[in-house]
CSV table of C-alpha atoms in Angstrom, one decimal:
chain,number,residue,atom,x,y,z
A,1,UNK,CA,88.6,138.4,74.1
A,2,UNK,CA,87.7,135.0,72.8
A,3,UNK,CA,90.2,133.0,70.9
A,4,UNK,CA,88.0,130.1,69.6
A,5,UNK,CA,84.5,129.3,68.4
A,6,UNK,CA,83.8,127.9,71.9
A,7,UNK,CA,84.5,131.2,73.5
A,8,UNK,CA,87.6,130.1,75.3
A,9,UNK,CA,89.3,133.2,76.7
A,10,UNK,CA,93.0,134.0,76.2
A,11,UNK,CA,93.0,135.8,79.6
A,12,UNK,CA,91.1,135.2,82.7
A,13,UNK,CA,90.8,137.1,86.0
A,14,UNK,CA,90.0,135.0,89.0
A,15,UNK,CA,89.0,136.1,92.5
A,16,UNK,CA,89.8,133.8,95.4
A,17,UNK,CA,88.6,134.1,99.0
A,18,UNK,CA,89.5,131.9,101.9
A,19,UNK,CA,88.0,132.5,105.4
A,20,UNK,CA,88.7,130.4,108.5
A,21,UNK,CA,87.0,130.8,111.9
A,22,UNK,CA,88.7,128.6,114.6
A,23,UNK,CA,88.0,128.0,118.3
A,24,UNK,CA,90.2,126.1,120.8
A,25,UNK,CA,88.8,125.4,124.3
A,26,UNK,CA,90.5,124.0,127.4
A,27,UNK,CA,88.3,122.7,130.2
A,28,UNK,CA,88.5,120.5,133.3
A,29,UNK,CA,87.2,117.5,131.4
A,30,UNK,CA,89.5,117.9,128.4
A,31,UNK,CA,89.8,120.1,125.3
A,32,UNK,CA,87.8,121.0,122.2
A,33,UNK,CA,88.5,122.3,118.7
A,34,UNK,CA,86.0,123.6,116.2
A,35,UNK,CA,86.4,125.5,113.0
A,36,UNK,CA,84.5,126.7,109.9
A,37,UNK,CA,86.2,127.3,106.5
A,38,UNK,CA,84.8,128.9,103.3
A,39,UNK,CA,86.7,129.0,100.0
A,40,UNK,CA,85.6,130.5,96.8
A,41,UNK,CA,87.2,130.8,93.3
A,42,UNK,CA,85.3,132.7,90.6
A,43,UNK,CA,85.2,134.8,87.5
A,44,UNK,CA,82.3,136.1,85.5
A,45,UNK,CA,81.2,132.6,84.3
A,46,UNK,CA,82.8,130.1,86.6
A,47,UNK,CA,82.3,129.7,90.4
A,48,UNK,CA,83.5,127.0,92.7
A,49,UNK,CA,82.9,126.9,96.5
A,50,UNK,CA,83.9,124.7,99.4
A,51,UNK,CA,82.4,124.8,102.9
A,52,UNK,CA,84.1,122.8,105.7
A,53,UNK,CA,82.9,122.5,109.3
A,54,UNK,CA,84.6,120.3,111.9
A,55,UNK,CA,84.4,119.9,115.7
A,56,UNK,CA,86.1,117.5,118.0
A,57,UNK,CA,86.6,116.8,121.7
A,58,UNK,CA,89.6,115.2,123.5
A,59,UNK,CA,89.0,113.4,126.7
A,60,UNK,CA,91.9,112.1,128.9
A,61,UNK,CA,91.4,109.3,131.4
A,62,UNK,CA,93.7,108.2,134.2
A,63,UNK,CA,93.4,104.4,134.6
A,64,UNK,CA,95.8,104.1,137.5
A,65,UNK,CA,98.0,101.0,137.3
A,66,UNK,CA,96.5,100.2,133.8
A,67,UNK,CA,97.9,103.3,132.2
A,68,UNK,CA,96.3,106.3,130.6
A,69,UNK,CA,93.7,106.7,127.8
A,70,UNK,CA,92.9,109.6,125.5
A,71,UNK,CA,89.6,109.5,123.6
A,72,UNK,CA,89.0,111.8,120.6
A,73,UNK,CA,85.6,112.1,119.0
A,74,UNK,CA,84.6,114.4,116.2
A,75,UNK,CA,82.5,115.1,113.1
A,76,UNK,CA,83.3,116.9,109.8
A,77,UNK,CA,81.1,118.1,107.0
A,78,UNK,CA,82.4,119.0,103.5
A,79,UNK,CA,80.4,120.6,100.8
A,80,UNK,CA,81.7,121.3,97.3
A,81,UNK,CA,80.0,123.1,94.5
A,82,UNK,CA,80.8,124.1,90.9
A,83,UNK,CA,78.7,126.3,88.6
A,84,UNK,CA,79.9,126.7,85.1
A,85,UNK,CA,78.2,129.3,82.8
A,86,UNK,CA,80.9,129.3,80.2
A,87,UNK,CA,80.1,128.6,76.6
A,88,UNK,CA,82.7,125.9,76.7
A,89,UNK,CA,80.7,123.9,79.3
A,90,UNK,CA,78.6,121.0,78.2
A,91,UNK,CA,74.8,121.6,77.9
A,92,UNK,CA,74.2,119.0,80.6
A,93,UNK,CA,75.9,121.1,83.3
A,94,UNK,CA,75.9,124.7,81.9
A,95,UNK,CA,74.3,127.0,84.5
A,96,UNK,CA,73.7,124.1,86.9
A,97,UNK,CA,75.2,123.4,90.3
A,98,UNK,CA,77.4,120.3,90.5
A,99,UNK,CA,77.7,119.6,94.2
A,100,UNK,CA,78.5,116.9,96.7
A,101,UNK,CA,78.2,116.7,100.5
A,102,UNK,CA,80.3,114.3,102.6
A,103,UNK,CA,80.0,113.7,106.3
A,104,UNK,CA,82.6,112.0,108.5
A,105,UNK,CA,82.1,110.8,112.1
A,106,UNK,CA,85.3,109.5,113.8
A,107,UNK,CA,86.7,108.3,117.0
A,108,UNK,CA,90.2,107.5,118.2
A,109,UNK,CA,91.6,105.8,121.3
A,110,UNK,CA,95.2,106.5,122.3
A,111,UNK,CA,96.1,104.0,125.0
A,112,UNK,CA,99.3,104.7,127.0
A,113,UNK,CA,99.9,101.1,128.2
A,114,UNK,CA,103.2,102.3,129.8
A,115,UNK,CA,105.2,105.4,129.3
A,116,UNK,CA,107.1,103.6,126.5
A,117,UNK,CA,104.3,101.7,124.8
A,118,UNK,CA,101.3,103.5,123.0
A,119,UNK,CA,98.6,101.7,121.1
A,120,UNK,CA,96.2,103.7,119.0
A,121,UNK,CA,93.0,102.6,117.3
A,122,UNK,CA,90.6,104.6,115.2
A,123,UNK,CA,87.5,104.3,113.2
A,124,UNK,CA,86.0,106.8,110.7
A,125,UNK,CA,82.5,106.6,109.1
A,126,UNK,CA,82.2,108.4,105.8
A,127,UNK,CA,78.9,109.3,104.2
A,128,UNK,CA,78.4,110.9,100.8
A,129,UNK,CA,75.1,112.0,99.2
A,130,UNK,CA,76.4,110.5,95.9
A,131,UNK,CA,77.9,107.2,97.2
A,132,UNK,CA,77.4,104.5,99.7
A,133,UNK,CA,78.8,105.0,103.2
A,134,UNK,CA,82.1,103.5,104.2
A,135,UNK,CA,84.1,102.6,107.4
A,136,UNK,CA,87.8,103.2,107.5
A,137,UNK,CA,89.7,101.8,110.5
A,138,UNK,CA,93.3,102.3,111.5
A,139,UNK,CA,95.6,100.8,114.1
A,140,UNK,CA,99.0,102.1,115.2
A,141,UNK,CA,101.7,101.1,117.7
A,142,UNK,CA,104.6,103.2,119.1
A,143,UNK,CA,107.4,101.8,121.3
A,144,UNK,CA,110.1,104.0,122.9
A,145,UNK,CA,113.2,101.9,123.2
A,146,UNK,CA,114.8,104.7,125.2
A,147,UNK,CA,114.8,108.5,125.3
A,148,UNK,CA,116.4,108.7,121.8
A,149,UNK,CA,114.9,105.8,119.8
A,150,UNK,CA,111.3,105.0,119.0
A,151,UNK,CA,109.8,102.4,116.7
A,152,UNK,CA,106.4,102.8,115.1
A,153,UNK,CA,104.1,101.0,112.7
A,154,UNK,CA,100.5,100.6,111.7
A,155,UNK,CA,97.8,99.8,109.1
A,156,UNK,CA,95.1,102.1,107.9
A,157,UNK,CA,92.3,102.1,105.2
A,158,UNK,CA,91.7,105.0,102.9
A,159,UNK,CA,88.6,106.1,101.0
A,160,UNK,CA,88.3,108.9,98.4
A,161,UNK,CA,85.2,110.0,96.5
A,162,UNK,CA,85.4,111.6,93.1
A,163,UNK,CA,84.7,115.3,92.6
A,164,UNK,CA,81.2,116.1,91.7
A,165,UNK,CA,82.1,117.4,88.3
A,166,UNK,CA,83.8,114.1,87.4
A,167,UNK,CA,80.4,112.3,87.7
A,168,UNK,CA,78.5,114.4,85.1
A,169,UNK,CA,77.1,112.6,82.0
A,170,UNK,CA,78.8,114.8,79.4
A,171,UNK,CA,81.7,117.2,79.2
A,172,UNK,CA,82.1,119.9,81.9
A,173,UNK,CA,84.9,122.0,80.3
A,174,UNK,CA,86.6,122.5,77.0
A,175,UNK,CA,90.0,124.2,77.2
A,176,UNK,CA,92.7,124.6,74.5
A,177,UNK,CA,91.2,121.7,72.3
A,178,UNK,CA,91.0,119.5,75.4
A,179,UNK,CA,87.4,118.3,76.3
A,180,UNK,CA,87.0,117.0,79.8
A,181,UNK,CA,84.1,114.5,80.2
A,182,UNK,CA,82.6,113.1,83.4
A,183,UNK,CA,81.9,109.5,84.1
A,184,UNK,CA,78.7,108.7,86.0
A,185,UNK,CA,80.0,105.1,86.6
A,186,UNK,CA,83.1,106.3,88.5
A,187,UNK,CA,83.6,104.6,91.8
A,188,UNK,CA,85.4,105.9,95.0
A,189,UNK,CA,89.1,105.1,95.3
A,190,UNK,CA,90.0,102.7,98.1
A,191,UNK,CA,93.4,101.9,99.6
A,192,UNK,CA,95.1,100.0,102.4
A,193,UNK,CA,98.4,101.5,103.8
A,194,UNK,CA,101.1,99.6,105.8
A,195,UNK,CA,104.0,101.5,107.3
A,196,UNK,CA,106.9,100.8,109.6
A,197,UNK,CA,109.4,103.3,110.9
A,198,UNK,CA,111.9,104.5,113.5
A,199,UNK,CA,112.5,107.9,115.0
A,200,UNK,CA,115.9,109.1,116.4
A,201,UNK,CA,116.8,112.0,118.6
A,202,UNK,CA,120.4,113.2,118.5
A,203,UNK,CA,121.5,114.8,121.8
A,204,UNK,CA,118.5,117.2,121.9
A,205,UNK,CA,119.9,118.9,118.8
A,206,UNK,CA,118.2,117.2,116.0
A,207,UNK,CA,115.5,114.6,115.2
A,208,UNK,CA,115.3,112.4,112.2
A,209,UNK,CA,113.1,109.5,111.1
A,210,UNK,CA,112.9,106.7,108.5
A,211,UNK,CA,109.6,105.3,107.4
A,212,UNK,CA,108.8,102.6,104.9
A,213,UNK,CA,105.4,102.2,103.5
A,214,UNK,CA,103.3,100.1,101.0
A,215,UNK,CA,99.9,101.2,99.7
A,216,UNK,CA,97.6,98.9,97.8
A,217,UNK,CA,94.9,100.7,95.7
A,218,UNK,CA,91.6,99.4,94.4
A,219,UNK,CA,89.7,101.6,91.8
A,220,UNK,CA,92.4,104.2,91.7
A,221,UNK,CA,91.1,107.2,89.8
A,222,UNK,CA,92.9,107.9,86.5
A,223,UNK,CA,91.7,108.8,83.0
A,224,UNK,CA,91.4,107.6,79.4
A,225,UNK,CA,91.1,109.0,75.9
A,226,UNK,CA,87.8,109.0,74.0
A,227,UNK,CA,87.4,108.6,70.3
A,228,UNK,CA,84.7,109.3,67.7
A,229,UNK,CA,82.0,112.0,68.3
A,230,UNK,CA,81.1,112.5,72.0
A,231,UNK,CA,78.2,114.9,72.9
A,232,UNK,CA,78.7,116.8,69.6
A,233,UNK,CA,82.5,117.0,69.9
A,234,UNK,CA,84.6,115.4,67.3
A,235,UNK,CA,87.4,113.7,69.3
A,236,UNK,CA,89.9,113.8,66.5
A,237,UNK,CA,91.7,116.3,64.3
A,238,UNK,CA,93.6,117.8,67.2
A,239,UNK,CA,90.9,117.7,69.8
A,240,UNK,CA,91.7,115.4,72.8
A,241,UNK,CA,88.8,114.1,74.8
A,242,UNK,CA,89.3,112.4,78.2
A,243,UNK,CA,87.2,111.1,81.0
A,244,UNK,CA,88.1,109.7,84.5
A,245,UNK,CA,88.1,106.0,85.0
A,246,UNK,CA,88.9,103.5,87.7
A,247,UNK,CA,92.1,101.5,87.3
A,248,UNK,CA,92.2,97.9,88.5
A,249,UNK,CA,94.8,97.3,91.2
A,250,UNK,CA,97.9,99.4,91.7
A,251,UNK,CA,100.6,99.5,94.4
A,252,UNK,CA,103.0,102.2,95.8
A,253,UNK,CA,106.1,101.2,97.7
A,254,UNK,CA,108.3,103.9,99.2
A,255,UNK,CA,110.6,105.1,102.0
A,256,UNK,CA,110.6,108.6,103.6
A,257,UNK,CA,113.5,110.3,105.4
A,258,UNK,CA,112.9,113.4,107.6
A,259,UNK,CA,115.5,115.5,109.4
A,260,UNK,CA,114.7,118.5,111.7
A,261,UNK,CA,116.9,120.5,114.0
A,262,UNK,CA,116.2,122.5,117.0
A,263,UNK,CA,116.8,126.3,117.0
A,264,UNK,CA,120.4,127.4,117.4
A,265,UNK,CA,121.1,131.2,117.4
A,266,UNK,CA,117.7,131.7,115.8
A,267,UNK,CA,118.3,129.2,113.0
A,268,UNK,CA,116.6,125.8,112.4
A,269,UNK,CA,116.4,123.4,109.5
A,270,UNK,CA,113.6,121.1,108.2
A,271,UNK,CA,114.1,118.6,105.4
A,272,UNK,CA,112.5,115.5,103.9
A,273,UNK,CA,113.0,113.1,101.1
A,274,UNK,CA,110.6,110.5,99.7
A,275,UNK,CA,111.3,107.7,97.2
A,276,UNK,CA,108.2,106.2,95.7
A,277,UNK,CA,107.8,103.3,93.3
A,278,UNK,CA,104.3,103.2,91.7
A,279,UNK,CA,103.3,100.1,89.7
A,280,UNK,CA,100.4,98.6,88.0
A,281,UNK,CA,99.5,95.3,89.5
A,282,UNK,CA,96.9,94.0,87.1
A,283,UNK,CA,99.0,93.6,83.9
A,284,UNK,CA,98.4,97.1,82.6
A,285,UNK,CA,101.4,98.8,80.9
A,286,UNK,CA,102.3,102.4,80.3
A,287,UNK,CA,102.9,103.8,76.8
A,288,UNK,CA,106.6,102.9,77.0
A,289,UNK,CA,105.9,99.2,77.8
A,290,UNK,CA,106.7,99.3,81.6
A,291,UNK,CA,104.5,98.9,84.6
A,292,UNK,CA,105.4,102.2,86.3
A,293,UNK,CA,102.4,104.5,86.7
A,294,UNK,CA,102.6,107.8,84.8
A,295,UNK,CA,102.4,111.3,86.3
A,296,UNK,CA,103.7,110.2,89.7
A,297,UNK,CA,107.3,111.3,90.6
A,298,UNK,CA,109.8,108.8,91.9
A,299,UNK,CA,111.7,111.4,94.1
A,300,UNK,CA,110.2,114.2,96.2
A,301,UNK,CA,112.4,116.5,98.3
A,302,UNK,CA,112.0,119.6,100.6
A,303,UNK,CA,114.5,121.8,102.3
A,304,UNK,CA,113.5,124.7,104.6
A,305,UNK,CA,115.7,127.1,106.5
A,306,UNK,CA,114.0,129.0,109.4
A,307,UNK,CA,115.1,132.1,111.3
A,308,UNK,CA,113.4,133.5,114.4
A,309,UNK,CA,114.4,136.4,116.6
A,310,UNK,CA,111.9,138.0,119.0
A,311,UNK,CA,108.7,138.9,117.2
A,312,UNK,CA,110.2,138.3,113.8
A,313,UNK,CA,110.4,135.0,112.0
A,314,UNK,CA,111.2,134.0,108.4
A,315,UNK,CA,111.9,131.0,106.1
A,316,UNK,CA,113.2,130.1,102.7
A,317,UNK,CA,112.0,126.8,101.3
A,318,UNK,CA,112.8,124.8,98.2
A,319,UNK,CA,110.8,121.8,96.8
A,320,UNK,CA,111.6,119.3,94.1
A,321,UNK,CA,109.8,116.6,92.1
A,322,UNK,CA,112.0,114.3,89.9
A,323,UNK,CA,111.8,111.3,87.6
A,324,UNK,CA,108.2,111.4,86.5
A,325,UNK,CA,107.0,109.2,83.6
A,326,UNK,CA,105.2,111.3,81.1
A,327,UNK,CA,101.6,110.9,80.0
A,328,UNK,CA,99.5,113.0,77.6
A,329,UNK,CA,97.9,115.9,79.4
A,330,UNK,CA,94.5,114.9,80.7
A,331,UNK,CA,95.6,111.4,81.4
A,332,UNK,CA,95.2,109.9,78.0
A,333,UNK,CA,97.4,107.2,76.4
A,334,UNK,CA,98.7,109.3,73.5
A,335,UNK,CA,102.5,109.1,73.1
A,336,UNK,CA,104.7,112.1,73.8
A,337,UNK,CA,108.1,112.6,72.2
A,338,UNK,CA,109.8,112.3,75.6
A,339,UNK,CA,109.6,109.6,78.3
A,340,UNK,CA,109.9,111.8,81.4
A,341,UNK,CA,108.8,115.3,82.3
A,342,UNK,CA,111.4,117.9,83.1
A,343,UNK,CA,112.5,118.1,86.8
A,344,UNK,CA,110.5,120.5,89.0
A,345,UNK,CA,112.3,122.9,91.4
A,346,UNK,CA,110.8,125.9,93.1
A,347,UNK,CA,111.8,128.3,95.9
A,348,UNK,CA,109.5,130.2,98.3
A,349,UNK,CA,110.2,132.9,100.9
A,350,UNK,CA,108.1,133.9,103.9
A,351,UNK,CA,108.3,136.6,106.6
A,352,UNK,CA,106.1,136.9,109.7
A,353,UNK,CA,105.9,139.6,112.4
A,354,UNK,CA,103.9,139.0,115.6
A,355,UNK,CA,102.3,142.3,116.5
A,356,UNK,CA,101.0,141.2,119.8
A,357,UNK,CA,99.5,138.0,121.5
A,358,UNK,CA,96.5,138.0,119.3
A,359,UNK,CA,97.6,139.3,115.9
A,360,UNK,CA,100.4,138.8,113.3
A,361,UNK,CA,101.3,140.0,109.8
A,362,UNK,CA,102.7,137.7,107.2
A,363,UNK,CA,104.3,138.3,103.8
A,364,UNK,CA,105.2,135.5,101.3
A,365,UNK,CA,106.8,135.3,97.9
A,366,UNK,CA,106.0,132.1,96.0
A,367,UNK,CA,108.3,131.1,93.1
A,368,UNK,CA,110.9,133.5,94.3
A,369,UNK,CA,113.1,133.3,91.3
A,370,UNK,CA,110.2,133.5,88.8
A,371,UNK,CA,111.0,130.2,87.2
A,372,UNK,CA,109.1,129.6,84.0
A,373,UNK,CA,107.3,126.2,84.0
A,374,UNK,CA,105.9,126.5,80.5
A,375,UNK,CA,108.0,124.8,77.7
A,376,UNK,CA,105.6,123.8,74.9
A,377,UNK,CA,106.9,121.2,72.4
A,378,UNK,CA,105.2,119.9,69.2
A,379,UNK,CA,103.7,116.5,69.8
A,380,UNK,CA,102.1,115.8,66.3
A,381,UNK,CA,102.1,117.3,62.8
A,382,UNK,CA,99.5,117.8,60.1
A,383,UNK,CA,101.7,117.6,57.1
A,384,UNK,CA,104.2,120.4,57.5
A,385,UNK,CA,102.2,122.2,60.2
A,386,UNK,CA,102.2,121.6,64.0
A,387,UNK,CA,98.9,120.0,65.1
A,388,UNK,CA,99.4,119.6,68.8
A,389,UNK,CA,101.6,120.8,71.7
A,390,UNK,CA,102.4,119.5,75.2
A,391,UNK,CA,104.3,121.1,78.1
A,392,UNK,CA,107.7,119.6,78.9
A,393,UNK,CA,106.8,120.2,82.6
A,394,UNK,CA,104.1,118.1,84.2
A,395,UNK,CA,102.2,121.1,85.6
A,396,UNK,CA,102.1,124.7,84.8
A,397,UNK,CA,103.0,126.7,87.9
A,398,UNK,CA,102.4,130.4,87.9
A,399,UNK,CA,105.3,132.9,88.1
A,400,UNK,CA,106.4,134.9,91.0
A,401,UNK,CA,103.5,135.9,93.2
A,402,UNK,CA,103.2,137.9,96.4
A,403,UNK,CA,100.9,137.2,99.4
A,404,UNK,CA,100.1,139.5,102.3
A,405,UNK,CA,98.0,138.1,105.2
A,406,UNK,CA,96.8,139.3,108.6
A,407,UNK,CA,95.9,136.8,111.4
A,408,UNK,CA,93.9,137.6,114.6
A,409,UNK,CA,93.4,135.1,117.3
A,410,UNK,CA,90.6,135.5,119.9
């Protein structure tokens, strides 16, 4: 049933499909990998699709006294499409396909100068039918001090195009008094990443690493509030209108710790922790007067316990995101009555049984303890009546869900 004059449904039934076809080949000259992926999410009025195809070849070369070289060459095609027939969609896009095709050609050279020194260079060419093409290079160096310690570091360039729906001239959805507009002037996001780290191996029992990184962004994609009347929508009186924009310059500094053990009596452990400090670098401030970027957590952690015995394997995993500066949903600059979102914790469980060499059966429970991530709080009042709400959690994550999958390799 509809709950508003714009036919926004109180309940929605979505159907999701994901199909992957993969092939690995090993030959005298090297190895190949190719795959096709199709993903679909739809209901009666909304349909989004992705198509991905990728193929690559790996060619090893023995250069004698000059070391060894491994060349990797590949190509990838991505196609995304959104068709929105909902009454809540803007007239500019209702019933039309919003799509984008991107093509990437890439090559990588991994040069083993000695057994202890590895120098890697790579170059990726990215083409979008909506934007200009771009080259993204990377260089990386690894040095093994001994069998237990290795140093690593490198520089890489990143390039991210906006989603097709973000480029429409008008609004592409209207949900719960939030109108989401596109921006045809939106530019791709560019970044340069610097990292330096060290890996340790502890007596063939465990492996841990420490990596520091700095990422400089240009045209980082964010969003802003709109005011007045936009495409027939009055962006006031409880209606929030937002559109994506490009920020000036921002920077992320961080350090990541990872700790993994080998299997002991069937048990093994994987864990990671990342500290990130995200700042505006062009003088922009958040709502609370600081230069920390909103909606990005300062702490991210993961802990996973695995068990394997014969054909049976299982895991239990917990994830956390902490210390996130709040911003109005949709990315606008409206104030919220709290400065930070509530901490996010979730636990997942998975079981896998290998039937034979080609097939396996998996069962997973996401959000094992059925934690509720919806805590609405009043954000503004119209006289004595609530006029707006916001969730104390940054994102709404669905309750306990069950997944059953079958995998067949050929």
